[in-house]
mmCIF file of C-alpha atoms in Angstrom:
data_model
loop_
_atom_site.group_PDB
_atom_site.id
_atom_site.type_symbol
_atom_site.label_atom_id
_atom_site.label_comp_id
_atom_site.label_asym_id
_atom_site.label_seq_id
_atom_site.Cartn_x
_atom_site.Cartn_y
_atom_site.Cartn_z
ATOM 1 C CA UNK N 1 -75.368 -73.830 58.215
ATOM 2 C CA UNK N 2 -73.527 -70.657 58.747
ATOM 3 C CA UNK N 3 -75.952 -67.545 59.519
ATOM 4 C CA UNK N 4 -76.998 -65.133 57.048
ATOM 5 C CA UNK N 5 -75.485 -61.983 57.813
ATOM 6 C CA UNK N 6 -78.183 -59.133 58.360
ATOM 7 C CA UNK N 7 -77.965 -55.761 57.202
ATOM 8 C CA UNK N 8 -76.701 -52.824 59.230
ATOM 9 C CA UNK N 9 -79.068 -50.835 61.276
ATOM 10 C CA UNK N 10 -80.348 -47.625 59.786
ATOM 11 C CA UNK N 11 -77.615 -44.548 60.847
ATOM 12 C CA UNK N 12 -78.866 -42.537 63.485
ATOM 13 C CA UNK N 13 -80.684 -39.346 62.470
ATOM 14 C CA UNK N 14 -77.946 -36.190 62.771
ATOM 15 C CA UNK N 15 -78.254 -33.854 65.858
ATOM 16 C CA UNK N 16 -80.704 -30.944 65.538
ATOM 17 C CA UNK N 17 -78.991 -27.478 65.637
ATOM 18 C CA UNK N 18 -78.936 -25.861 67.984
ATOM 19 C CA UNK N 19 -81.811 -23.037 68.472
ATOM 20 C CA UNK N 20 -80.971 -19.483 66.609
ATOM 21 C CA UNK N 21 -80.883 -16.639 68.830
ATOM 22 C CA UNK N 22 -83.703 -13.844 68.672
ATOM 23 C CA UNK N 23 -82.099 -10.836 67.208
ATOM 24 C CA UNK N 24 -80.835 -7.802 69.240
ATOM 25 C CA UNK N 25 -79.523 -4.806 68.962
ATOM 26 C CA UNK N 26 -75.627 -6.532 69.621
ATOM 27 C CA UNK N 27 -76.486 -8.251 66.113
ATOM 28 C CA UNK N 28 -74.489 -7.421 63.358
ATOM 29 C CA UNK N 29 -76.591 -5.416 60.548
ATOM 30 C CA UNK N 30 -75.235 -4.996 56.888
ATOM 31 C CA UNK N 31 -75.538 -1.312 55.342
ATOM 32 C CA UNK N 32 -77.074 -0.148 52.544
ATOM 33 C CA UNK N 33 -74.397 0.880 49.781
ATOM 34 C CA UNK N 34 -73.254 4.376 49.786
ATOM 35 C CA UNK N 35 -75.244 6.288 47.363
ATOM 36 C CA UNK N 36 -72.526 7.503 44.500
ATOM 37 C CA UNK N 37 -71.067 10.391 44.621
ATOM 38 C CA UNK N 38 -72.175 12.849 41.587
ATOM 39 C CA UNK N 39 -69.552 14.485 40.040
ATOM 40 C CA UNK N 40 -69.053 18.122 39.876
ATOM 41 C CA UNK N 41 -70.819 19.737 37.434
ATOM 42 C CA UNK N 42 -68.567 22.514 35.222
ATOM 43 C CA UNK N 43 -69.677 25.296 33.804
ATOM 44 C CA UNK N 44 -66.316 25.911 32.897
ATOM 45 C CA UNK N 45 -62.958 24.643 32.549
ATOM 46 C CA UNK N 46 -59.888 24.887 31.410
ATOM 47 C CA UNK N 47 -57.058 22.589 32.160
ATOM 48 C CA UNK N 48 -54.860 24.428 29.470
ATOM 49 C CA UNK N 49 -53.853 21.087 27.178
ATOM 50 C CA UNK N 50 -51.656 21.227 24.458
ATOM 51 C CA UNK N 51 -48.381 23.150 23.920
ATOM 52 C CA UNK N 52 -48.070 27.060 22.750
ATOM 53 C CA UNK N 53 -50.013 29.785 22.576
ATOM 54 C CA UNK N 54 -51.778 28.620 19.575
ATOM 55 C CA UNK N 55 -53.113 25.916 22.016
ATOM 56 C CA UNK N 56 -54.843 28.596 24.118
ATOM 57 C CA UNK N 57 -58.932 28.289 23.983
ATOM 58 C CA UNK N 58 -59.631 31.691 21.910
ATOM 59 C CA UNK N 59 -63.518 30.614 22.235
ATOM 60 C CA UNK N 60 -63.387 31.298 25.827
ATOM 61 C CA UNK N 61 -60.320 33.883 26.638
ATOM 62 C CA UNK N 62 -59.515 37.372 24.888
ATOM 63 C CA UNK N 63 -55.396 38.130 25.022
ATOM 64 C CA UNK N 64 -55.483 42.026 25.661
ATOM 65 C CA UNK N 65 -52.801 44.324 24.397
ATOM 66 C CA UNK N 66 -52.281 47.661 25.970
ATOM 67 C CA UNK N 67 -50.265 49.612 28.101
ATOM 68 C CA UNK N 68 -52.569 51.523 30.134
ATOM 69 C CA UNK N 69 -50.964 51.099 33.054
ATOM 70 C CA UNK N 70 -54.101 49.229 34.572
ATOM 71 C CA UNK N 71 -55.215 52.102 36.041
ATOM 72 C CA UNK N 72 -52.767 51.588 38.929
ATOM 73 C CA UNK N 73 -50.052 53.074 37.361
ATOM 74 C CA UNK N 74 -48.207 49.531 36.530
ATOM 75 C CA UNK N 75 -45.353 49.572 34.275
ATOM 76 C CA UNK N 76 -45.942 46.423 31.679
ATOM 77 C CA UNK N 77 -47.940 46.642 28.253
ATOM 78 C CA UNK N 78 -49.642 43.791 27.658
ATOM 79 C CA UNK N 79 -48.848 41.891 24.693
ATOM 80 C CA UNK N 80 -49.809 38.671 22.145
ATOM 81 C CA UNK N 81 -47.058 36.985 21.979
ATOM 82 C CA UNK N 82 -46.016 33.603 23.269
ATOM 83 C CA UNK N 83 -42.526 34.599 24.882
ATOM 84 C CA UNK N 84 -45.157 36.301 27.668
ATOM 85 C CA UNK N 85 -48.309 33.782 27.522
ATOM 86 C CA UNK N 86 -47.592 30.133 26.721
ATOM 87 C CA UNK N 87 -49.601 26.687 27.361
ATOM 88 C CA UNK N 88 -46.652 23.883 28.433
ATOM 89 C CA UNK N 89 -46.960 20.890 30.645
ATOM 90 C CA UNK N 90 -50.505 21.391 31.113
ATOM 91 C CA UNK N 91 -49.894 24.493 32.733
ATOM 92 C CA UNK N 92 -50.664 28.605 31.576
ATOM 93 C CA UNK N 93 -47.362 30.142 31.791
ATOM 94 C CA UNK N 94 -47.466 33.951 32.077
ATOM 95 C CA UNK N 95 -44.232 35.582 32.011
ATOM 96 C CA UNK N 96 -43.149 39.320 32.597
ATOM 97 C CA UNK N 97 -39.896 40.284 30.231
ATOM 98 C CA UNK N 98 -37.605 43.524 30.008
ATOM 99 C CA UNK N 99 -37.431 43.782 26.339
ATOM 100 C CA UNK N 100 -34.473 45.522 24.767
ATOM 101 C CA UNK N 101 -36.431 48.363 24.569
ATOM 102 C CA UNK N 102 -36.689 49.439 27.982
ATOM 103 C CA UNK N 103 -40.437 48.156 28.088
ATOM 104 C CA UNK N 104 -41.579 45.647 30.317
ATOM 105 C CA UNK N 105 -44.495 43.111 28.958
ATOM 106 C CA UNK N 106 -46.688 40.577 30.253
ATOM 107 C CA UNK N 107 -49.659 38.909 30.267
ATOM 108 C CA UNK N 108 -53.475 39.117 30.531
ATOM 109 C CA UNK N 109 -56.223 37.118 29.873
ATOM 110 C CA UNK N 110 -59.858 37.644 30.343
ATOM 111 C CA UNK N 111 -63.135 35.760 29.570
ATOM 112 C CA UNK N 112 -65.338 38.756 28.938
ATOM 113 C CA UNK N 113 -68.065 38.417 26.236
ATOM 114 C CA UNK N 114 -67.394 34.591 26.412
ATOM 115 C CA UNK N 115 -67.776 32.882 29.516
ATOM 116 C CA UNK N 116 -69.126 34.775 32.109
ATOM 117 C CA UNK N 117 -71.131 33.360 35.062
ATOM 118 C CA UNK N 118 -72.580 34.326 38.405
ATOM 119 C CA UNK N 119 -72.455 31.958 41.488
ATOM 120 C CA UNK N 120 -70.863 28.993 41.762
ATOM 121 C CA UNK N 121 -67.471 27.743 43.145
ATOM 122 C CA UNK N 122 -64.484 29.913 41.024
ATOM 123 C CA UNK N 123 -61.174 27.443 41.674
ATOM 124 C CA UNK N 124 -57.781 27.568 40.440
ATOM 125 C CA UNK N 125 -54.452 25.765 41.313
ATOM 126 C CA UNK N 126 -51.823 28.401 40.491
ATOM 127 C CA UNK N 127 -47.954 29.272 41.589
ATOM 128 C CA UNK N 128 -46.504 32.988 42.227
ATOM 129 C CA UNK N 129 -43.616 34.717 41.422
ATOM 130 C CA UNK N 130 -42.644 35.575 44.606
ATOM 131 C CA UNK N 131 -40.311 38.322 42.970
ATOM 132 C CA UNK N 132 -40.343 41.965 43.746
ATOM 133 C CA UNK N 133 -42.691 44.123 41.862
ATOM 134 C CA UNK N 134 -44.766 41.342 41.067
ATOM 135 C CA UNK N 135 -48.577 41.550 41.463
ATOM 136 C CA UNK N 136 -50.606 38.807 39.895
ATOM 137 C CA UNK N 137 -54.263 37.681 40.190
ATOM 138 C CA UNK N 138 -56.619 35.836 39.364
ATOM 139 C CA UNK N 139 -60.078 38.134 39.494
ATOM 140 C CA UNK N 140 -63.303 38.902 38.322
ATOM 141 C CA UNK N 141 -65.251 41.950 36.967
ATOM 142 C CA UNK N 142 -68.849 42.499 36.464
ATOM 143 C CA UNK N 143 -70.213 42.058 33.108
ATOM 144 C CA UNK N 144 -71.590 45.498 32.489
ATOM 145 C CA UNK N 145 -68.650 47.003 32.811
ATOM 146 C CA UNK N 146 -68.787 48.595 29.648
ATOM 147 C CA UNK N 147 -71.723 50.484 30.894
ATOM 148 C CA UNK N 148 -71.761 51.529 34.607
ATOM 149 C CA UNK N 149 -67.837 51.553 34.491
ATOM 150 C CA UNK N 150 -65.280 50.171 37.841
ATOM 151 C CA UNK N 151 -66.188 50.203 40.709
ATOM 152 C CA UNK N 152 -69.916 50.319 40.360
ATOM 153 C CA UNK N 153 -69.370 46.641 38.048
ATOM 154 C CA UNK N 154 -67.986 45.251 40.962
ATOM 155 C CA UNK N 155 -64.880 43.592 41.431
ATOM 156 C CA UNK N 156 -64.114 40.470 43.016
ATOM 157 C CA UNK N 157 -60.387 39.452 43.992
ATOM 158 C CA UNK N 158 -60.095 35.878 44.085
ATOM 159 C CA UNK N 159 -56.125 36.286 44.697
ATOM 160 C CA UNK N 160 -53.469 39.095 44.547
ATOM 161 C CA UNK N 161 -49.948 38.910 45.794
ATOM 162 C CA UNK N 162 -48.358 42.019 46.498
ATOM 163 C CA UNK N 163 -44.313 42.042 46.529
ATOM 164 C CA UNK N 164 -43.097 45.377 47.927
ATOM 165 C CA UNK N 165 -40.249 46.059 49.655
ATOM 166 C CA UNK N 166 -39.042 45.274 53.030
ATOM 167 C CA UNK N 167 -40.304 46.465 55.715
ATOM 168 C CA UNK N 168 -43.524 44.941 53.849
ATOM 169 C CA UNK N 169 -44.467 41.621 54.480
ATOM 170 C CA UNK N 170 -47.419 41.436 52.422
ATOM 171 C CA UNK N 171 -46.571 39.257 49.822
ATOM 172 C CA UNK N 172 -45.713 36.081 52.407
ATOM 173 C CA UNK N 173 -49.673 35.830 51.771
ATOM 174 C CA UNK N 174 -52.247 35.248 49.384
ATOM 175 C CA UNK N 175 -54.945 37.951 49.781
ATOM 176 C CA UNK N 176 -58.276 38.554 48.500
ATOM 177 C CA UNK N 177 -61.021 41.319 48.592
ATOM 178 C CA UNK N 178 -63.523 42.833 47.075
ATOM 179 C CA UNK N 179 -64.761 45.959 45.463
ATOM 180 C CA UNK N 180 -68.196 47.519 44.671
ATOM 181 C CA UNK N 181 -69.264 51.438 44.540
ATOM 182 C CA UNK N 182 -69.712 52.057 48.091
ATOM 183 C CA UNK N 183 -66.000 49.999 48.948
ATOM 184 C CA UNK N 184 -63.475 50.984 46.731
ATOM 185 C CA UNK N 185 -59.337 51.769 46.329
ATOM 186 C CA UNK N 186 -60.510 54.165 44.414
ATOM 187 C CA UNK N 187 -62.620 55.982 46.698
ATOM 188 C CA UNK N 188 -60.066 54.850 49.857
ATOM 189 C CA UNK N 189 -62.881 52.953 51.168
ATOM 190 C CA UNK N 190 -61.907 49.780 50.218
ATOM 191 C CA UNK N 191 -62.847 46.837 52.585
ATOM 192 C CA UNK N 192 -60.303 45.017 54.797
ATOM 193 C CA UNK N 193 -60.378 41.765 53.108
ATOM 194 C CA UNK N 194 -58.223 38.731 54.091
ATOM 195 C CA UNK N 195 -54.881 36.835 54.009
ATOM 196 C CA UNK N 196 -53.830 33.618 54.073
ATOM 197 C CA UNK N 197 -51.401 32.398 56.444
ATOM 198 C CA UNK N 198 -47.435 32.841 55.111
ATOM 199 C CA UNK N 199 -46.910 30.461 52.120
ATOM 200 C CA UNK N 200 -44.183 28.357 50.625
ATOM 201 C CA UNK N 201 -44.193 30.822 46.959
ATOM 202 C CA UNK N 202 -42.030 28.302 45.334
ATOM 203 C CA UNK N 203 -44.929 25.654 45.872
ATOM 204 C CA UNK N 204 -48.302 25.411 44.064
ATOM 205 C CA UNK N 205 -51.412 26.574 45.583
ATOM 206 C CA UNK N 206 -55.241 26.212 45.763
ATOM 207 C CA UNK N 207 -57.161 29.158 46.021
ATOM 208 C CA UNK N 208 -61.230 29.367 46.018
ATOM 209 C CA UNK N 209 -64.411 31.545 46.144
ATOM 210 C CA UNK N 210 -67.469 30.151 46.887
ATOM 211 C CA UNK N 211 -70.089 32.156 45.625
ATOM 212 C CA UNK N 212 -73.723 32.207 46.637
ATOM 213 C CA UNK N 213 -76.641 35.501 46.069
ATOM 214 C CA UNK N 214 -75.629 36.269 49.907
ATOM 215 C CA UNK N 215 -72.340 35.727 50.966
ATOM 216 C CA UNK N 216 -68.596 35.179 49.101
ATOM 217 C CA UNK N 217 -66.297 33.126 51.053
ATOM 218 C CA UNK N 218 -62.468 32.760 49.989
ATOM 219 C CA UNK N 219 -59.851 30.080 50.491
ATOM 220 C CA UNK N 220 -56.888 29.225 50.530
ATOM 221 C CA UNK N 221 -55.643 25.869 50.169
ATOM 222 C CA UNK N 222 -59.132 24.840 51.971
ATOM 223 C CA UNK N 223 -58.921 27.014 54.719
ATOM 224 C CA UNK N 224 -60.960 29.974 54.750
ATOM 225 C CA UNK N 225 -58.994 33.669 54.673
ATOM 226 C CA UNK N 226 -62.161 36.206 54.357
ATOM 227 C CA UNK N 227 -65.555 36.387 54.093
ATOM 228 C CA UNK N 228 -68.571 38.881 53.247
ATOM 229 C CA UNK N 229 -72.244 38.874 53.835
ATOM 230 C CA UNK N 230 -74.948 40.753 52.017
ATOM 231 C CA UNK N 231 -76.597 43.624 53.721
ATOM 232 C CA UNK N 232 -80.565 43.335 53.671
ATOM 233 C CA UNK N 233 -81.758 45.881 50.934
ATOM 234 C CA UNK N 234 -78.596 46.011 49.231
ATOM 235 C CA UNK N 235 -78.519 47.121 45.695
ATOM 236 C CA UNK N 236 -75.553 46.969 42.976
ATOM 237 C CA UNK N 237 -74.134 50.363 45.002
ATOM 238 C CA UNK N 238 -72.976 47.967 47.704
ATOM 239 C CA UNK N 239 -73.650 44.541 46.387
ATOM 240 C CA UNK N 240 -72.623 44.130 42.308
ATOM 241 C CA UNK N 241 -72.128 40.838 42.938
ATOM 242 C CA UNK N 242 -75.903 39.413 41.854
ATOM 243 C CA UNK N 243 -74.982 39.461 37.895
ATOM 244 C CA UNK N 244 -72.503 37.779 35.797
ATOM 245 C CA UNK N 245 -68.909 38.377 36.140
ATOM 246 C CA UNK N 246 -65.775 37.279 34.071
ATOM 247 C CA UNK N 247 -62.801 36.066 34.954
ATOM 248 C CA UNK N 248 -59.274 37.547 34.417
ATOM 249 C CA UNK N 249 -56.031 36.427 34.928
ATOM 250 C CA UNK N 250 -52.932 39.172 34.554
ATOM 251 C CA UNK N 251 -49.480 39.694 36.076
ATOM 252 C CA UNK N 252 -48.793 42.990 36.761
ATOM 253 C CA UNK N 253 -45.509 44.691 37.089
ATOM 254 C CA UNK N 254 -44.836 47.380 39.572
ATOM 255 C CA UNK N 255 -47.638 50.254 40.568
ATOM 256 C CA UNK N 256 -49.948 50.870 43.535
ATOM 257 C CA UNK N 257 -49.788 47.372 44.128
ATOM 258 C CA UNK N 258 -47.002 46.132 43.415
ATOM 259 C CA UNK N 259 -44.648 48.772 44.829
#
């Protein structure tokens, strides 16, 4: 008889792995997730949407109209009209014009009565003239203005650009300052301030204050131009900068600044 045929041994068991190493500090380690990143909180801002004047945000900025000279002797009247102040390509637009007249207008706008804050970071992305005569800024002024009066409000330059004449070299540089009762133009006392480094004028820049109850710091672009610490036992003569300002944006025309 042929032989049965017998099953196949059982497989042989698999190896056993090898041992795991104790851990050590050459092990890698897996890290927690980054926390998210909050996003700035606004108290106000305006990205200037829309196209016209009639687009401008009347809830928050007062046109003014005067010719006053801005106590500085300046040449332009400021006026309501969209051929000086216009809202295009996401952008404010204030232009300075020789009318037929002989008059020269412009533009300024100010958030006083409407938005006015103290502290915080004060930002804008903005492009200058870079013509001669020109003297915009972008500034603030103490709320209680209308009672104390300038300088004893305070007054806080953000950015000026001077554009005098040669031998002047000014106006290569963004500069900003400050003003109170005790450090004034006014009173020739005014405080050094700072400059940026010389600029590209045909280019857009950022300029900055950070401001805290002891201490404004300035920027331009992210690199910081001036600084200024409060004294201990200061009061609004030398310090008007513990109370709401408003901003203002202008661009003057000629005078004590703008040669």
């Amino acid at each position: 008889d042929a032989p049965a045929a017998s099953p196949p041994p059982p497989p042989s068991p698999p190896p056993s792995p090898p041992p795991r190493p104790p851990a050590s500090s050459t092990s890698p380690a897996v890290a927690p997730a980054p926390s998210p990143v909050a996003a700035p909180e606004f108290l106000f801002r305006d990205d200037f949407d829309g196209a016209g004047l009639a687009a401008l945000d009347r809830s928050s900025w007062n046109v003014e109209v005067n010719c006053n000279g801005g106590g500085n002797n300046e040449l332009q009247c400021y006026v309501d009209s969209q051929d000086n102040i216009d809202v295009r390509d996401g952008m404010l637009h204030i232009t300075a014009r020789k009318e037929s007249d002989g008059r020269v207008t412009s533009g300024r706008l100010t958030t006083e009565g409407k938005v006015e804050i103290a502290y915080g970071r004060w930002e804008a992305r903005l492009r200058v003239p870079g013509v001669l005569g020109t003297w915009p800024a972008f500034w603030t002024l103490g709320n209680d203005i209308g009672e104390i009066s300038w300088p004893a409000c305070g007054e806080i330059d953000i950015m000026e650009n001077f554009q005098r004449a040669p031998p002047d070299r000014s106006g290569e540089s963004l500069y900003s300052t400050a003003h109170s009762a005790k450090h004034s133009w006014g009173t020739g006392t005014a405080l050094p301030g700072g400059s940026s480094e010389p600029l590209d004028l045909d280019q857009f820049h950022t300029v900055r204050m950070d401001w805290s109850p002891d201490k404004l710091e300035f920027f331009v672009n992210g690199e910081r131009t001036w600084f200024l610490d409060r004294s201990p036992g200061s009061t609004n003569y030398d310090w008007p900068y513990a109370k709401p300002h408003f901003a203002l944006l202008n661009l003057a025309i000629g005078g004590e600044g703008g040669g």
